CSV table of C-alpha atoms and ligand atoms in Angstrom, one decimal:
chain,number,residue,atom,x,y,z
J,26,MET,CA,9.0,213.1,28.4
J,27,ASP,CA,9.4,209.4,28.3
J,28,SER,CA,10.4,207.5,31.5
J,29,TYR,CA,13.2,205.7,29.8
J,30,LYS,CA,15.9,206.1,27.2
J,31,LEU,CA,17.5,203.6,24.8
J,32,LEU,CA,21.2,202.8,25.1
J,33,ILE,CA,23.0,201.3,22.2
J,34,THR,CA,26.6,200.2,22.1
J,35,GLY,CA,27.3,200.2,18.4
J,36,GLY,CA,29.8,198.7,15.9
J,37,ILE,CA,28.5,195.2,16.1
J,38,PRO,CA,27.4,193.5,12.8
J,39,LEU,CA,23.9,192.1,13.1
J,40,VAL,CA,24.0,188.4,12.3
J,41,GLY,CA,21.3,185.7,12.3
J,42,GLU,CA,17.6,185.3,11.5
J,43,THR,CA,14.7,187.5,12.5
J,44,TYR,CA,11.0,187.8,11.5
J,45,VAL,CA,8.6,190.6,10.5
J,46,SER,CA,5.5,191.4,12.5
J,47,GLY,CA,2.1,192.3,11.0
J,48,GLY,CA,1.8,195.7,9.3
J,49,LYS,CA,1.2,198.8,11.4
J,50,ASN,CA,-0.4,200.9,8.7
J,51,THR,CA,-2.6,198.0,7.5
J,52,ALA,CA,-3.7,197.1,11.1
J,53,VAL,CA,-4.8,200.7,11.8
J,54,ALA,CA,-7.0,200.6,8.7
J,55,VAL,CA,-8.4,197.0,9.0
J,56,ILE,CA,-9.4,197.4,12.7
J,57,PRO,CA,-11.8,200.3,12.1
J,58,ALA,CA,-13.1,198.5,9.0
J,59,VAL,CA,-14.6,195.9,11.3
J,60,LEU,CA,-17.2,198.6,12.2
J,61,LEU,CA,-18.7,198.0,8.8
J,62,SER,CA,-19.5,194.4,9.5
J,63,ASP,CA,-22.8,193.1,10.9
J,64,GLU,CA,-21.0,190.1,12.5
J,65,ILE,CA,-18.0,189.2,14.6
J,66,CYS,CA,-14.6,189.5,12.9
J,67,VAL,CA,-11.3,187.9,14.0
J,68,LEU,CA,-8.1,189.7,13.0
J,69,GLU,CA,-4.8,187.8,13.1
J,70,ASN,CA,-1.1,188.7,12.8
J,71,LEU,CA,-1.7,192.2,14.3
J,72,PRO,CA,1.5,193.9,15.5
J,73,ASP,CA,1.6,194.3,19.3
J,74,ILE,CA,2.2,198.0,19.2
J,75,GLU,CA,0.7,201.1,20.9
J,76,ASP,CA,-1.4,202.2,18.0
J,77,VAL,CA,-3.3,198.9,18.1
J,78,ARG,CA,-3.9,199.2,21.8
J,79,VAL,CA,-5.3,202.7,21.3
J,80,LEU,CA,-7.8,201.3,18.7
J,81,VAL,CA,-8.8,198.7,21.2
J,82,ASP,CA,-9.7,201.5,23.6
J,83,ILE,CA,-11.5,203.5,21.0
J,84,LEU,CA,-13.6,200.6,19.7
J,85,GLY,CA,-14.4,199.6,23.3
J,86,SER,CA,-15.6,203.2,24.0
J,87,LEU,CA,-17.9,203.1,21.0
J,88,GLY,CA,-19.5,200.0,22.4
J,89,ALA,CA,-17.8,197.2,20.5
J,90,LYS,CA,-17.0,194.0,22.4
J,91,VAL,CA,-13.2,193.6,21.9
J,92,GLU,CA,-11.0,190.8,23.0
J,93,TYR,CA,-7.3,191.4,22.3
J,94,ASP,CA,-4.5,189.1,23.0
J,95,GLY,CA,-1.3,191.0,22.2
J,96,LYS,CA,0.9,187.9,22.6
J,97,ALA,CA,-1.2,185.9,20.2
J,98,ARG,CA,-1.5,188.9,18.0
J,99,ARG,CA,-5.2,188.2,17.6
J,100,MET,CA,-8.3,190.4,18.1
J,101,THR,CA,-11.9,189.4,18.2
J,102,ILE,CA,-14.3,192.3,17.6
J,103,ASP,CA,-18.1,192.1,17.9
J,104,PRO,CA,-19.3,195.4,16.4
J,105,ARG,CA,-23.0,194.7,16.9
J,106,PRO,CA,-23.4,196.5,20.2
J,107,VAL,CA,-21.8,199.7,18.8
J,108,ALA,CA,-24.3,202.5,19.2
J,109,GLY,CA,-22.1,205.6,19.4
J,110,TYR,CA,-20.6,207.6,16.6
J,111,GLN,CA,-18.3,209.9,18.6
J,112,VAL,CA,-14.6,209.6,19.2
J,113,PRO,CA,-13.5,212.4,21.6
J,114,TYR,CA,-10.3,214.4,21.0
J,115,GLN,CA,-8.6,212.8,24.1
J,116,GLN,CA,-8.7,209.5,22.3
J,117,SER,CA,-8.3,210.6,18.6
J,118,GLN,CA,-5.2,212.6,19.3
J,119,ARG,CA,-3.4,209.5,20.6
J,120,MET,CA,-2.7,208.4,17.0
J,121,ARG,CA,-2.8,209.5,13.4
J,122,ALA,CA,-5.0,206.9,11.9
J,123,SER,CA,-7.9,207.7,14.2
J,124,TYR,CA,-9.3,209.6,11.2
J,125,TYR,CA,-10.2,206.2,9.7
J,126,LEU,CA,-13.0,206.1,12.3
J,127,LEU,CA,-14.6,208.9,10.2
J,128,GLY,CA,-14.9,206.8,7.1
J,129,ALA,CA,-15.8,203.6,9.0
J,130,LEU,CA,-18.5,205.3,11.1
J,131,LEU,CA,-19.9,207.2,8.1
J,132,GLY,CA,-20.1,203.9,6.3
J,133,ARG,CA,-21.7,202.1,9.3
J,134,CYS,CA,-24.3,204.7,10.4
J,135,GLY,CA,-24.1,207.8,8.2
J,136,GLN,CA,-22.8,209.8,11.0
J,137,ALA,CA,-19.4,210.4,12.7
J,138,GLU,CA,-17.9,212.9,15.1
J,139,VAL,CA,-14.2,212.3,15.6
J,140,GLY,CA,-11.6,214.5,17.3
J,141,TYR,CA,-8.6,215.7,15.3
J,142,PRO,CA,-5.9,213.0,14.8
J,143,GLY,CA,-2.5,213.2,16.5
J,144,GLY,CA,0.5,211.3,15.2
J,145,CYS,CA,4.1,212.2,14.2
J,146,ALA,CA,5.1,215.8,13.7
J,147,ILE,CA,6.6,215.2,10.2
J,148,GLY,CA,4.8,218.1,8.6
J,149,ASN,CA,1.6,220.0,8.3
J,150,ARG,CA,-0.5,216.8,7.5
J,151,PRO,CA,-3.9,218.3,6.5
J,152,PHE,CA,-6.8,216.0,5.6
J,153,ASP,CA,-8.7,218.2,3.2
J,154,ARG,CA,-8.6,215.4,0.6
J,155,HIS,CA,-10.4,213.0,3.0
J,156,ILE,CA,-13.1,215.6,3.6
J,157,LYS,CA,-13.5,216.3,-0.1
J,158,ALA,CA,-14.0,212.5,-0.7
J,159,PHE,CA,-16.7,212.3,2.1
J,160,ARG,CA,-18.5,215.3,0.6
J,161,THR,CA,-18.4,213.7,-2.9
J,162,LEU,CA,-20.0,210.6,-1.4
J,163,GLY,CA,-22.8,212.7,0.1
J,164,ALA,CA,-21.7,213.7,3.6
J,165,GLU,CA,-22.0,217.2,5.1
J,166,VAL,CA,-18.8,217.8,6.9
J,167,GLU,CA,-18.2,220.5,9.5
J,168,GLU,CA,-15.0,221.2,11.5
J,169,LYS,CA,-16.0,222.3,15.0
J,170,GLY,CA,-13.3,223.2,17.4
J,171,ALA,CA,-11.3,220.0,18.0
J,172,VAL,CA,-13.7,217.7,16.2
J,173,ILE,CA,-14.8,216.9,12.7
J,174,TYR,CA,-18.5,216.1,12.3
J,175,ALA,CA,-19.7,214.3,9.2
J,176,LYS,CA,-23.3,213.2,8.4
J,177,GLY,CA,-25.1,211.9,5.4
J,178,LYS,CA,-26.2,208.7,3.6
J,179,MET,CA,-23.3,207.5,1.6
J,180,VAL,CA,-24.1,207.4,-2.2
J,181,GLY,CA,-21.6,206.0,-4.7
J,182,ALA,CA,-19.8,208.6,-6.8
J,183,GLY,CA,-16.6,209.3,-8.7
J,184,VAL,CA,-13.9,210.4,-6.2
J,185,PHE,CA,-11.0,212.0,-7.9
J,186,PHE,CA,-7.9,212.8,-5.8
J,187,ASP,CA,-6.0,215.7,-7.4
J,188,ALA,CA,-2.9,214.4,-5.5
J,189,ILE,CA,-2.3,210.9,-4.2
J,190,THR,CA,-3.2,210.3,-0.5
J,191,VAL,CA,-2.9,207.0,1.3
J,192,GLY,CA,-5.2,207.9,4.1
J,193,GLY,CA,-7.7,209.6,1.8
J,194,THR,CA,-7.9,206.5,-0.4
J,195,ILE,CA,-8.5,204.3,2.7
J,196,ASN,CA,-11.1,206.6,4.1
J,197,ALA,CA,-12.9,206.8,0.7
J,198,MET,CA,-12.9,202.9,0.5
J,199,LEU,CA,-14.3,202.7,4.1
J,200,ALA,CA,-17.1,205.2,3.4
J,201,ALA,CA,-18.0,203.6,0.0
J,202,ALA,CA,-18.0,199.9,0.8
J,203,LYS,CA,-21.7,200.0,2.0
J,204,ALA,CA,-22.7,203.1,0.0
J,205,GLU,CA,-25.7,203.0,-2.3
J,206,GLY,CA,-24.5,202.4,-5.8
J,207,ASN,CA,-21.0,202.4,-7.3
J,208,THR,CA,-17.9,204.4,-6.4
J,209,THR,CA,-14.8,204.8,-8.5
J,210,ILE,CA,-11.7,206.3,-6.8
J,211,TYR,CA,-9.4,207.9,-9.4
J,212,ASN,CA,-5.7,208.6,-8.7
J,213,ALA,CA,-5.8,206.2,-5.8
J,214,ALA,CA,-2.8,205.3,-3.7
J,215,LYS,CA,-1.3,201.9,-4.4
J,216,GLU,CA,0.5,201.0,-1.2
J,217,PRO,CA,0.4,197.3,-0.1
J,218,HIS,CA,-1.9,198.2,2.8
J,219,ILE,CA,-4.5,199.6,0.4
J,220,VAL,CA,-4.6,196.1,-1.2
J,221,ASP,CA,-4.8,194.5,2.2
J,222,LEU,CA,-7.7,196.6,3.2
J,223,ALA,CA,-9.5,195.8,-0.1
J,224,ASN,CA,-8.9,192.1,0.5
J,225,PHE,CA,-10.3,192.3,4.1
J,226,LEU,CA,-13.4,194.2,2.9
J,227,ASN,CA,-13.9,191.6,0.1
J,228,SER,CA,-13.5,188.8,2.7
J,229,MET,CA,-16.5,190.3,4.5
J,230,GLY,CA,-18.5,190.4,1.3
J,231,ALA,CA,-17.7,193.8,-0.2
J,232,SER,CA,-17.0,194.3,-3.9
J,233,VAL,CA,-13.7,196.2,-4.2
J,234,LYS,CA,-11.8,195.9,-7.5
J,235,GLY,CA,-8.6,197.4,-8.7
J,236,ALA,CA,-6.8,198.0,-5.4
J,237,GLY,CA,-3.1,198.3,-6.1
J,238,THR,CA,-3.8,200.2,-9.3
J,239,ASP,CA,-4.7,203.9,-9.5
J,240,THR,CA,-8.4,203.2,-10.1
J,241,ILE,CA,-10.4,201.4,-7.5
J,242,ARG,CA,-14.0,200.4,-8.3
J,243,ILE,CA,-16.4,199.7,-5.4
J,244,ARG,CA,-19.9,198.3,-5.8
J,245,GLY,CA,-21.7,199.2,-2.5
J,246,VAL,CA,-23.3,196.3,-0.7
J,247,LYS,CA,-26.0,196.4,2.0
J,248,HIS,CA,-24.4,194.0,4.5
J,249,LEU,CA,-20.9,192.8,5.4
J,250,HIS,CA,-20.5,189.6,7.2
J,251,GLY,CA,-17.9,188.3,9.7
J,252,SER,CA,-14.5,187.3,8.6
J,253,VAL,CA,-11.3,185.8,10.0
J,254,TYR,CA,-8.4,187.7,8.4
J,255,SER,CA,-4.6,187.8,8.8
J,256,VAL,CA,-3.0,191.1,8.0
J,257,ILE,CA,0.1,191.3,5.8
J,258,PRO,CA,3.7,191.7,7.2
J,259,ASP,CA,5.0,195.2,7.8
J,260,GLN,CA,6.7,196.6,4.7
J,261,ILE,CA,8.4,199.3,6.7
J,262,GLU,CA,9.6,197.1,9.5
J,263,THR,CA,11.0,194.7,6.8
J,264,GLY,CA,12.9,197.6,5.2
J,265,THR,CA,14.2,198.9,8.6
J,266,LEU,CA,15.6,195.5,9.4
J,267,MET,CA,17.2,195.3,5.9
J,268,ILE,CA,18.8,198.7,6.4
J,269,ALA,CA,20.0,197.8,10.0
J,270,ALA,CA,21.6,194.6,8.6
J,271,ALA,CA,23.3,196.4,5.8
J,272,ALA,CA,24.3,199.4,7.9
J,273,THR,CA,26.1,197.3,10.5
J,274,ARG,CA,27.8,195.3,7.7
J,275,GLY,CA,26.0,192.2,9.0
J,276,ASP,CA,24.3,189.1,7.5
J,277,VAL,CA,20.6,188.7,8.4
J,278,VAL,CA,17.8,186.6,7.1
J,279,ILE,CA,14.4,188.3,7.5
J,280,ARG,CA,11.6,185.8,7.5
J,281,GLY,CA,7.9,186.3,7.0
J,282,CYS,CA,8.1,189.3,4.7
J,283,ILE,CA,6.9,190.0,1.2
J,284,PRO,CA,10.0,190.6,-1.0
J,285,THR,CA,8.0,192.2,-3.9
J,286,HIS,CA,6.9,195.0,-1.5
J,287,MET,CA,10.6,195.8,-1.1
J,288,GLU,CA,11.7,196.4,-4.7
J,289,ALA,CA,12.4,200.1,-4.3
J,290,LEU,CA,14.6,199.6,-1.3
J,291,THR,CA,16.2,196.4,-2.7
J,292,ALA,CA,17.2,198.2,-5.9
J,293,LYS,CA,18.9,201.0,-3.9
J,294,LEU,CA,20.7,198.6,-1.6
J,295,LEU,CA,22.0,196.7,-4.6
J,296,GLU,CA,23.2,200.0,-6.1
J,297,MET,CA,25.1,200.6,-2.9
J,298,GLY,CA,26.8,197.3,-3.2
J,299,VAL,CA,24.8,195.5,-0.6
J,300,GLN,CA,24.0,191.8,-1.3
J,301,VAL,CA,20.3,191.1,-1.2
J,302,SER,CA,18.8,187.8,-2.0
J,303,GLU,CA,15.1,187.1,-2.1
J,304,MET,CA,13.3,183.9,-1.3
J,305,ASP,CA,9.5,183.3,-1.3
J,306,ASP,CA,8.8,184.9,2.0
J,307,ALA,CA,12.3,185.9,3.2
J,308,ILE,CA,15.1,188.2,2.3
J,309,ARG,CA,18.8,187.8,3.1
J,310,VAL,CA,20.9,191.0,3.4
J,311,ARG,CA,24.7,190.9,3.6
J,312,THR,CA,27.4,193.5,3.4
J,313,VAL,CA,30.8,192.4,2.2
J,314,ARG,CA,32.2,195.7,0.8
J,315,THR,CA,32.1,199.4,1.4
J,316,HIS,CA,28.8,201.1,0.6
J,317,ARG,CA,28.6,203.4,-2.4
J,318,ALA,CA,26.7,206.6,-1.9
J,319,VAL,CA,23.3,206.8,-3.8
J,320,ASN,CA,20.6,209.4,-4.4
J,321,ILE,CA,17.1,208.9,-3.0
J,322,LYS,CA,13.9,210.6,-3.9
J,323,THR,CA,10.8,209.6,-2.0
J,324,GLN,CA,7.7,208.8,-3.9
J,325,GLU,CA,4.3,207.1,-3.5
J,326,TYR,CA,4.4,203.3,-3.9
J,327,PRO,CA,6.0,201.6,-5.8
J,328,GLY,CA,8.6,204.4,-5.5
J,329,PHE,CA,11.0,204.7,-2.6
J,330,PRO,CA,8.8,205.0,0.6
J,331,THR,CA,9.1,208.2,2.7
J,332,ASP,CA,8.8,205.9,5.8
J,333,LEU,CA,12.2,204.3,4.9
J,334,GLN,CA,13.9,207.5,3.9
J,335,GLN,CA,14.9,208.2,7.5
J,336,PRO,CA,16.7,204.9,8.3
J,337,MET,CA,18.1,204.9,4.8
J,338,SER,CA,19.6,208.4,5.0
J,339,ALA,CA,21.0,207.5,8.4
J,340,MET,CA,22.9,204.6,6.7
J,341,LEU,CA,24.1,206.9,3.9
J,342,THR,CA,26.0,209.1,6.4
J,343,ARG,CA,28.7,206.4,6.3
J,344,ALA,CA,28.6,205.6,2.6
J,345,ASN,CA,31.6,206.2,0.4
J,346,GLY,CA,30.9,209.5,-1.4
J,347,ASP,CA,28.1,212.1,-1.4
J,348,SER,CA,24.4,211.2,-1.4
J,349,VAL,CA,21.5,213.5,-2.2
J,350,VAL,CA,18.2,212.7,-0.4
J,351,ILE,CA,15.0,214.4,-1.6
J,352,GLU,CA,12.0,214.1,0.6
J,353,THR,CA,8.9,214.9,-1.5
J,354,ILE,CA,6.0,213.6,0.7
J,355,PHE,CA,6.4,215.3,4.1
J,356,GLU,CA,8.1,218.6,4.7
J,357,ASN,CA,9.7,217.8,8.0
J,358,ARG,CA,11.3,214.4,7.7
J,359,LEU,CA,15.0,215.2,7.9
J,360,LYS,CA,15.3,216.0,11.6
J,361,HIS,CA,17.1,212.8,12.4
J,362,LEU,CA,20.0,214.0,10.3
J,363,ILE,CA,20.4,217.1,12.3
J,364,GLU,CA,20.6,215.0,15.5
J,365,MET,CA,23.1,212.8,13.8
J,366,GLN,CA,25.5,215.7,13.2
J,367,ARG,CA,26.3,215.3,16.9
J,368,MET,CA,27.4,211.8,16.1
J,369,GLY,CA,29.8,213.0,13.4
J,370,ALA,CA,27.5,212.9,10.3
J,371,ARG,CA,28.3,215.5,7.7
J,372,VAL,CA,25.0,216.8,6.3
J,373,ARG,CA,23.7,220.0,4.7
J,374,ILE,CA,19.9,220.5,4.6
J,375,LEU,CA,18.2,222.8,2.2
J,376,ASP,CA,14.4,222.7,2.6
J,377,GLN,CA,13.5,219.1,1.9
J,378,THR,CA,16.8,218.0,0.4
J,379,ALA,CA,19.8,216.6,2.4
J,380,ILE,CA,23.3,216.5,1.0
J,381,ILE,CA,25.1,213.8,2.8
J,382,GLU,CA,28.9,213.6,2.7
J,383,GLY,CA,29.8,210.0,3.8
J,384,VAL,CA,32.2,209.7,6.8
J,385,PRO,CA,34.2,206.6,7.8
J,386,GLU,CA,32.9,206.6,11.4
J,387,LEU,CA,30.1,207.8,13.5
J,388,TYR,CA,30.5,208.2,17.3
J,389,GLY,CA,27.9,207.6,20.0
J,390,ALA,CA,26.2,210.7,21.4
J,391,PRO,CA,22.9,211.6,23.1
J,392,VAL,CA,20.2,212.2,20.5
J,393,THR,CA,16.4,212.7,20.6
J,394,ALA,CA,13.8,210.9,18.5
J,395,THR,CA,11.3,213.4,17.1
J,396,ASP,CA,9.0,210.9,15.4
J,397,LEU,CA,8.6,207.2,14.8
J,398,ARG,CA,10.8,206.8,11.7
J,399,ALA,CA,13.3,209.4,13.0
J,400,GLY,CA,13.6,207.1,16.1
J,401,ALA,CA,14.2,204.1,13.8
J,402,ALA,CA,16.9,206.1,11.9
J,403,LEU,CA,18.6,206.9,15.2
J,404,VAL,CA,18.6,203.2,16.2
J,405,VAL,CA,20.3,202.5,12.9
J,406,ALA,CA,22.8,205.3,13.6
J,407,GLY,CA,23.5,204.0,17.1
J,408,LEU,CA,24.0,200.4,15.8
J,409,MET,CA,26.6,201.8,13.3
J,410,ALA,CA,28.4,204.2,15.7
J,411,LYS,CA,31.5,203.6,17.8
J,412,GLY,CA,30.7,203.9,21.5
J,413,VAL,CA,27.4,204.4,23.3
J,414,THR,CA,24.4,206.3,21.8
J,415,GLU,CA,21.6,207.4,24.1
J,416,ILE,CA,18.2,207.8,22.4
J,417,TYR,CA,15.7,210.0,24.2
J,418,GLU,CA,12.0,210.0,23.6
J,419,PRO,CA,12.1,206.3,22.4
J,420,ALA,CA,8.4,205.8,23.0
J,421,PHE,CA,7.9,207.0,19.4
J,422,ILE,CA,9.6,203.9,18.2
J,423,ALA,CA,7.4,201.5,20.3
J,424,ARG,CA,4.4,203.1,18.6
J,425,GLY,CA,5.3,201.4,15.3
J,426,TYR,CA,7.9,198.7,15.8
J,427,GLU,CA,7.0,195.5,17.8
J,428,HIS,CA,9.6,194.5,20.3
J,429,ILE,CA,12.4,196.2,18.4
J,430,GLU,CA,15.0,195.8,21.2
J,431,ASP,CA,14.3,192.1,21.5
J,432,LYS,CA,14.6,191.5,17.8
J,433,LEU,CA,17.8,193.4,17.5
J,434,GLN,CA,19.3,191.8,20.7
J,435,ALA,CA,18.6,188.4,19.1
J,436,LEU,CA,20.7,189.5,16.2
J,437,GLY,CA,23.6,190.4,18.5
J,438,ALA,CA,23.0,194.1,19.0
J,439,LYS,CA,23.7,195.7,22.4
J,440,ILE,CA,20.6,197.7,23.0
J,441,HIS,CA,18.6,198.1,26.2
J,442,ARG,CA,16.3,200.5,28.0
J,443,GLU,CA,17.4,202.5,31.0
J,444,ASP,CA,15.0,204.3,33.4
J,445,LEU,CA,15.4,208.1,33.6
L,502,EPU,N1,-2.1,215.5,2.3
L,502,EPU,C1,-2.8,216.6,2.1
L,502,EPU,N2,-4.2,216.6,2.3
L,502,EPU,C2,-4.8,215.4,2.7
L,502,EPU,C3,-4.0,214.2,2.8
L,502,EPU,C4,-2.7,214.3,2.6
L,502,EPU,O1,-2.3,217.7,1.8
L,502,EPU,O2,-6.0,215.4,2.8
L,502,EPU,C5,-0.6,215.5,2.0
L,502,EPU,C6,0.2,215.1,3.2
L,502,EPU,O3,0.4,216.2,4.1
L,502,EPU,C7,1.4,214.6,2.6
L,502,EPU,C8,0.9,213.9,1.3
L,502,EPU,O4,-0.3,214.5,1.1
L,502,EPU,O5,2.3,215.7,2.2
L,502,EPU,C9,0.7,212.4,1.4
L,502,EPU,O6,0.0,212.1,2.6
L,502,EPU,P1,-0.8,210.7,2.7
L,502,EPU,O7,-2.3,211.1,2.9
L,502,EPU,O8,-0.5,209.8,1.6
L,502,EPU,O9,-0.2,210.1,4.1
L,502,EPU,P2,-1.0,209.7,5.4
L,502,EPU,O10,-2.2,208.9,5.0
L,502,EPU,O11,-1.1,210.8,6.3
L,502,EPU,C10,0.2,207.4,5.5
L,502,EPU,C11,1.0,206.6,6.5
L,502,EPU,C12,2.3,207.3,6.8
L,502,EPU,C13,3.1,207.3,5.5
L,502,EPU,C14,2.3,208.0,4.4
L,502,EPU,C15,2.9,208.0,3.0
L,502,EPU,C16,-0.7,205.6,7.9
L,502,EPU,C17,-1.5,205.7,9.2
L,502,EPU,N3,0.2,206.6,7.8
L,502,EPU,O12,0.0,208.7,6.0
L,502,EPU,O13,3.0,206.5,7.7
L,502,EPU,O14,4.3,208.1,5.7
L,502,EPU,O15,1.0,207.3,4.3
L,502,EPU,O16,3.2,206.7,2.6
L,502,EPU,O17,-0.9,204.8,7.1
L,502,EPU,C18,4.6,206.1,9.4
L,502,EPU,O18,4.2,204.9,9.4
L,502,EPU,O19,5.6,206.5,10.0
L,502,EPU,C19,3.8,207.1,8.7
L,502,EPU,C20,3.9,208.4,8.9
């Protein structure tokens, strides 16, 4: 149970300018990738979030020299002293992306023992496809109690994913970057952070081609050198801010984002009647009319992201008409809508489909965040609702959004923490 709750007094349009932090899902891939380097790396524009701090602890325990300045969003990592290959369960279960330590350590020293990952309870979340990729590259993999043990010299091969996996694609890239020979990843994920990881690996001297398409070709190299690298802005934070601006019928300019990463969301907002204008590295979102209901089906990039489905479906509870939301990636990502029924939302849920009947008003109520993006969705709900919304278990939100209360307050929102 968290020691605080979030209180939001809703009904105030968000107005003004804000900025996007560095990407969570790119940071959690790029930080472990430093283990592949033979020299010091400097990472910039890292989001100041809990998942990044957990990785600082894990790399430190492995023996790396890590200097992290959360305010400056900068981390200097010297991986040369790393001698260990074990990440115990107590550390691995603090976040989902700890499984990238498997690919990174296999790539570094041909051996890894990593406890099972934790992360949001949004479904079953197996990682059989990661294990299959490691085996294809030459590892023997054993699941022993709470840990996964993998060992073997990485040798380039054809890795075919029978279904797309973001994490599996990243792990295969990490394991293959220094493998002997060439690796081709077929049916690879195409998310922006896959491209960012490829760019980081290439900045260290790797040869990764085709990231952002469904075929990634990697020529294994013997050594990777140091690099100074700035991670890309967070696609999901950008989208969450866009949705919050639209949902409160506000007018917000979001700076420091990459508008081309947002096409799927932008198209849906335009369909709803929201005004979206794109600049080189900024997006302005304005609402001047009632929102039309729209249908959403989540898909891998460049489709509509599952991570934005939750804030988006929260907004649709007040659209004019019925919306159908189909969550195809994770089986348990509609729980925020059940919470929102207490706020007056009219929703029917059948398996992974939600039928949302738009209502003119939502009303503040106590609700509980069940995962990171559910928490973000409840923040959107609270910002829209009349009266006070209390969000319990808000620490989920801090895991993935940097200083969200400060950013929203600066746009006029009434949101603050209260100790329990
Ligand atoms: N899956 C398997 N076996 C595997 C791997 C995945 O069955 O070995 C299934 C999953 O259960 C899921 C689907 O395949 O149903 C897709 O999973 P994927 O591997 O693509 O997702 P992930 O790597 O676990 C990352 C992000 C998620 C994001 C998804 C989809 C990170 C650390 N996590 O998860 O981010 O929702 O891709 O885009 O990058 C979040 O940020 O809130 C979050 C959950």
